[in-house]
Short mmCIF file of C-alpha atoms in Angstrom, two decimals:
data_model
loop_
_atom_site.label_atom_id
_atom_site.label_comp_id
_atom_site.label_asym_id
_atom_site.label_seq_id
_atom_site.Cartn_x
_atom_site.Cartn_y
_atom_site.Cartn_z
CA MET W 1 52.30 101.53 125.16
CA LEU W 2 50.06 100.67 122.19
CA ARG W 3 52.97 101.00 119.77
CA PHE W 4 55.20 98.88 122.02
CA TYR W 5 52.79 95.94 122.00
CA TYR W 6 52.04 96.43 118.31
CA VAL W 7 55.70 96.15 117.30
CA ILE W 8 56.07 92.97 119.37
CA ILE W 9 53.15 91.35 117.56
CA VAL W 10 54.12 92.35 114.01
CA SER W 11 57.81 91.62 114.61
CA LEU W 12 57.43 88.28 116.37
CA PRO W 13 59.19 86.16 113.70
CA LEU W 14 62.11 88.60 113.59
CA ILE W 15 62.23 88.78 117.38
CA ILE W 16 62.58 85.00 117.56
CA TYR W 17 65.29 85.12 114.89
CA TYR W 18 67.31 87.80 116.68
CA VAL W 19 66.91 86.16 120.09
CA VAL W 20 68.34 82.92 118.69
CA LYS W 21 71.08 84.72 116.75
CA GLY W 22 71.91 86.97 119.69
CA ARG W 23 72.26 84.08 122.11
CA TYR W 24 74.51 82.23 119.67
CA ILE W 25 76.77 85.28 119.40
CA MET W 26 76.80 85.62 123.19
CA ARG W 27 77.89 81.98 123.57
CA HIS W 28 80.63 82.35 120.96
CA PRO W 29 81.93 85.94 121.37
CA ASP W 30 85.37 85.16 119.91
CA LYS W 31 83.87 84.15 116.57
CA PHE W 32 82.48 87.58 115.76
CA SER W 33 84.13 90.98 115.32
CA GLU W 34 82.85 94.12 117.01
CA ASP W 35 81.91 95.54 113.62
CA TYR W 36 79.83 92.47 112.78
CA CYS W 37 78.09 92.49 116.16
CA TYR W 38 77.28 96.18 115.81
CA LYS W 39 75.84 95.56 112.35
CA VAL W 40 73.55 92.90 113.79
CA ALA W 41 72.50 95.21 116.63
CA ARG W 42 71.76 98.06 114.22
CA ASN W 43 69.67 95.75 112.06
CA MET W 44 67.67 94.87 115.19
CA VAL W 45 67.21 98.57 115.92
CA ARG W 46 66.18 99.43 112.37
CA MET W 47 63.68 96.57 112.28
CA THR W 48 62.18 97.75 115.57
CA LEU W 49 61.91 101.39 114.50
CA ARG W 50 60.59 100.56 111.04
CA ASN W 51 57.86 98.31 112.39
CA SER W 52 57.07 100.94 115.03
CA HIS W 53 56.59 103.64 112.34
CA VAL W 54 59.36 105.69 113.94
CA SER W 55 61.95 107.73 112.07
CA THR W 56 65.11 109.34 113.43
CA LYS W 57 66.72 112.62 112.42
CA ALA W 58 70.34 113.00 113.47
CA PHE W 59 72.23 116.28 113.67
CA GLY W 60 75.83 117.06 114.51
CA THR W 61 77.33 113.71 113.54
CA GLU W 62 80.33 115.70 112.32
CA ASN W 63 81.00 116.53 115.98
CA LEU W 64 81.77 112.92 116.83
CA PRO W 65 85.52 112.32 117.33
CA GLU W 66 86.98 110.47 114.38
CA GLU W 67 89.53 108.52 116.40
CA GLY W 68 89.72 106.96 119.83
CA GLY W 69 87.15 106.25 122.50
CA TYR W 70 84.60 108.60 124.01
CA ILE W 71 81.49 108.55 126.16
CA MET W 72 78.14 109.91 125.04
CA PHE W 73 75.92 111.38 127.76
CA PRO W 74 72.31 111.81 126.53
CA ASN W 75 69.18 112.88 128.34
CA HIS W 76 66.67 110.10 129.00
CA GLN W 77 63.06 110.10 127.84
CA GLY W 78 62.02 106.52 127.12
CA LYS W 79 62.60 103.11 125.57
CA ALA W 80 63.59 104.55 122.18
CA ASP W 81 66.52 106.67 123.42
CA ALA W 82 69.33 104.17 122.81
CA LEU W 83 67.68 103.05 119.57
CA GLY W 84 67.80 106.58 118.17
CA ILE W 85 71.48 106.93 119.01
CA ILE W 86 72.58 103.56 117.69
CA THR W 87 70.69 103.87 114.41
CA SER W 88 72.43 107.20 113.75
CA HIS W 89 75.88 106.37 115.17
CA ASP W 90 77.92 104.63 112.47
CA LYS W 91 80.87 103.43 114.53
CA PRO W 92 80.41 100.60 117.03
CA CYS W 93 79.36 101.75 120.48
CA SER W 94 77.97 100.10 123.57
CA ILE W 95 75.78 101.06 126.50
CA VAL W 96 75.49 100.97 130.28
CA ILE W 97 72.04 99.76 131.31
CA ASP W 98 70.15 98.91 134.48
CA ILE W 99 70.54 95.20 135.22
CA LYS W 100 66.77 94.77 135.69
CA THR W 101 65.95 96.30 132.30
CA ALA W 102 68.64 94.17 130.67
CA LYS W 103 66.82 90.98 131.68
CA MET W 104 63.96 91.64 129.25
CA ILE W 105 63.82 89.35 126.24
CA LEU W 106 65.55 90.83 123.18
CA THR W 107 67.01 93.59 125.36
CA ASN W 108 69.17 90.92 126.98
CA GLU W 109 70.39 89.74 123.58
CA PHE W 110 70.81 93.30 122.34
CA ILE W 111 73.07 94.17 125.27
CA GLY W 112 74.92 90.90 124.91
CA ILE W 113 75.68 91.52 121.23
CA LEU W 114 76.97 95.00 122.04
CA LYS W 115 78.96 93.68 125.01
CA GLY W 116 77.16 96.26 127.12
CA ILE W 117 77.50 96.67 130.87
CA ARG W 118 74.68 95.78 133.26
CA LEU W 119 74.60 98.12 136.25
CA ASP W 120 73.06 97.09 139.58
CA LYS W 121 71.69 100.27 141.16
CA ASN W 122 71.44 98.52 144.53
CA ASP W 123 75.07 97.42 144.70
CA MET W 124 77.55 100.27 145.12
CA ARG W 125 80.60 98.01 144.83
CA GLN W 126 79.33 96.55 141.56
CA GLN W 127 78.62 100.07 140.27
CA MET W 128 82.20 101.12 140.89
CA LYS W 129 83.46 98.05 139.04
CA CYS W 130 81.22 98.96 136.11
CA ILE W 131 82.47 102.55 136.05
CA LYS W 132 86.07 101.33 136.07
CA GLN W 133 85.32 98.83 133.30
CA VAL W 134 83.83 101.57 131.13
CA ALA W 135 86.84 103.81 131.78
CA ASP W 136 89.30 101.04 130.92
CA GLU W 137 87.49 100.10 127.72
CA VAL W 138 87.11 103.70 126.59
CA LYS W 139 90.87 104.17 127.10
CA GLU W 140 91.31 101.30 124.65
CA GLY W 141 89.13 103.03 122.06
CA ARG W 142 85.59 101.80 122.74
CA ARG W 143 82.60 104.16 122.75
CA TYR W 144 79.83 104.09 125.34
CA ILE W 145 76.39 105.55 126.01
CA ILE W 146 75.64 106.47 129.63
CA PHE W 147 72.37 108.10 130.73
CA PRO W 148 73.32 110.46 133.59
CA GLU W 149 69.69 110.84 134.66
CA GLY W 150 69.66 107.14 135.48
CA GLY W 151 66.10 106.64 134.27
CA TYR W 152 62.98 108.37 133.01
CA ASN W 153 59.54 109.03 134.45
CA HIS W 154 57.15 110.58 131.95
CA ASN W 155 59.46 113.62 131.82
CA GLN W 156 59.12 113.96 128.02
CA ASN W 157 61.22 116.92 126.78
CA THR W 158 62.06 118.01 130.31
CA LEU W 159 65.41 117.23 131.89
CA GLN W 160 65.69 115.51 135.25
CA GLU W 161 68.57 115.73 137.70
CA PHE W 162 71.91 114.49 136.37
CA MET W 163 73.92 112.21 138.66
CA PRO W 164 77.51 113.46 139.02
CA GLY W 165 78.77 109.94 139.65
CA ALA W 166 77.94 109.00 136.07
CA PHE W 167 80.82 111.19 134.92
CA LYS W 168 83.49 109.38 136.91
CA SER W 169 83.94 107.01 133.99
CA ALA W 170 84.91 109.95 131.78
CA VAL W 171 87.29 111.40 134.37
CA TRP W 172 89.01 108.05 134.86
CA SER W 173 89.25 107.39 131.12
CA ARG W 174 90.54 110.90 130.30
CA GLN W 175 88.68 110.72 127.01
CA PRO W 176 86.20 113.12 125.35
CA ILE W 177 82.66 113.62 126.58
CA VAL W 178 79.97 113.94 123.90
CA PRO W 179 76.72 115.50 125.18
CA VAL W 180 73.67 114.24 123.26
CA ALA W 181 70.32 116.03 123.21
CA LEU W 182 67.34 113.77 122.53
CA ILE W 183 64.11 115.44 121.50
CA ASP W 184 60.71 113.71 121.22
CA SER W 185 62.25 110.29 121.89
CA TYR W 186 59.48 109.69 124.43
CA LYS W 187 56.85 109.69 121.68
CA PRO W 188 57.47 106.25 120.13
CA TYR W 189 56.57 104.22 123.22
CA GLY W 190 55.37 106.90 125.60
CA ILE W 191 52.13 107.88 123.88
CA SER W 192 49.28 105.56 122.95
CA SER W 193 49.24 105.93 119.17
CA LEU W 194 50.34 104.17 115.99
CA LYS W 195 50.82 107.39 114.03
CA LYS W 196 54.23 107.92 112.49
CA VAL W 197 56.53 109.90 114.78
CA THR W 198 60.00 111.40 114.42
CA MET W 199 62.60 111.74 117.14
CA GLN W 200 65.72 113.87 116.99
CA VAL W 201 69.28 113.07 118.05
CA HIS W 202 71.65 116.03 118.39
CA TYR W 203 75.34 115.26 118.91
CA LEU W 204 76.87 118.32 120.55
CA LYS W 205 80.44 119.59 120.53
CA PRO W 206 82.72 117.18 122.41
CA ILE W 207 84.34 118.25 125.66
CA SER W 208 87.99 117.23 125.73
CA TYR W 209 89.73 115.99 128.86
CA GLU W 210 91.82 119.17 128.88
CA GLU W 211 88.61 121.16 129.24
CA TYR W 212 87.17 119.22 132.16
CA LYS W 213 90.18 117.71 133.98
CA SER W 214 90.23 120.40 136.67
CA MET W 215 86.48 120.24 137.28
CA SER W 216 84.57 118.20 139.86
CA THR W 217 82.07 115.62 138.64
CA GLN W 218 79.28 117.94 139.85
CA GLU W 219 80.66 120.77 137.70
CA ILE W 220 80.98 118.45 134.69
CA SER W 221 77.44 117.23 135.24
CA ASP W 222 76.10 120.80 135.41
CA MET W 223 78.00 121.77 132.25
CA VAL W 224 76.71 118.82 130.22
CA LYS W 225 73.16 119.34 131.44
CA LYS W 226 73.32 123.02 130.51
CA MET W 227 74.57 122.22 127.00
CA ILE W 228 71.76 119.73 126.44
CA GLN W 229 69.14 122.09 127.86
CA GLU W 230 70.29 124.96 125.63
CA LYS W 231 70.13 122.76 122.52
CA MET W 232 66.67 121.48 123.41
CA ASP W 233 65.42 125.02 124.08
CA SER W 234 66.78 126.32 120.78
CA VAL W 235 65.26 123.47 118.74
CA ILE W 236 61.89 123.38 120.47
CA THR W 237 61.36 127.15 120.39
CA SER W 238 62.21 127.26 116.68
CA THR W 239 59.57 124.66 115.72
#
């Protein structure tokens, strides 16, 4: 947590700037294009990572579909997970996030700028509405990040259980699934140090709707988890 508090202190003027700017954009969404909003969000991310002494290495960006919408399903390790993806993902994308986490200052504005979806884990009806909203928007060409583990708990480079329900949005959208393997993304804000750290983002081969349309959400979940685990094993054992 040392790095987390450090970046808040050294970035305070920029945090105030982006909170004000973010809230203005949220109040006037029709004035700003998705590309512009994503540029602002990425600048926020890059500022945060730079001041945190964190670098990101991305692999497999050529695997990302060039056209249309898709949903990225990464493993979850910590607060830097979404930052690593967004700083390495050139096209605008958004995110599904726990409604409680989204209330944090700057996170609220970050999600607002990206037009992200706030998920209430205690309200099943609201969850279904969120899943449908993601599916509808992805059909229209938007790109989303969904963490199928639902959260993290000091698991570091170890996978937790994937929730099959997270994949309903993909099934309903009939668009590609992009598994994403995050490695060492727990280090930025999960260890008490200010030393420079590097996290890795691996975009894996997309899974087309034709490949998963006959599968249950449990089978899709197991397949995605296996792909991520295999990539993590191959990278970690080779270093």
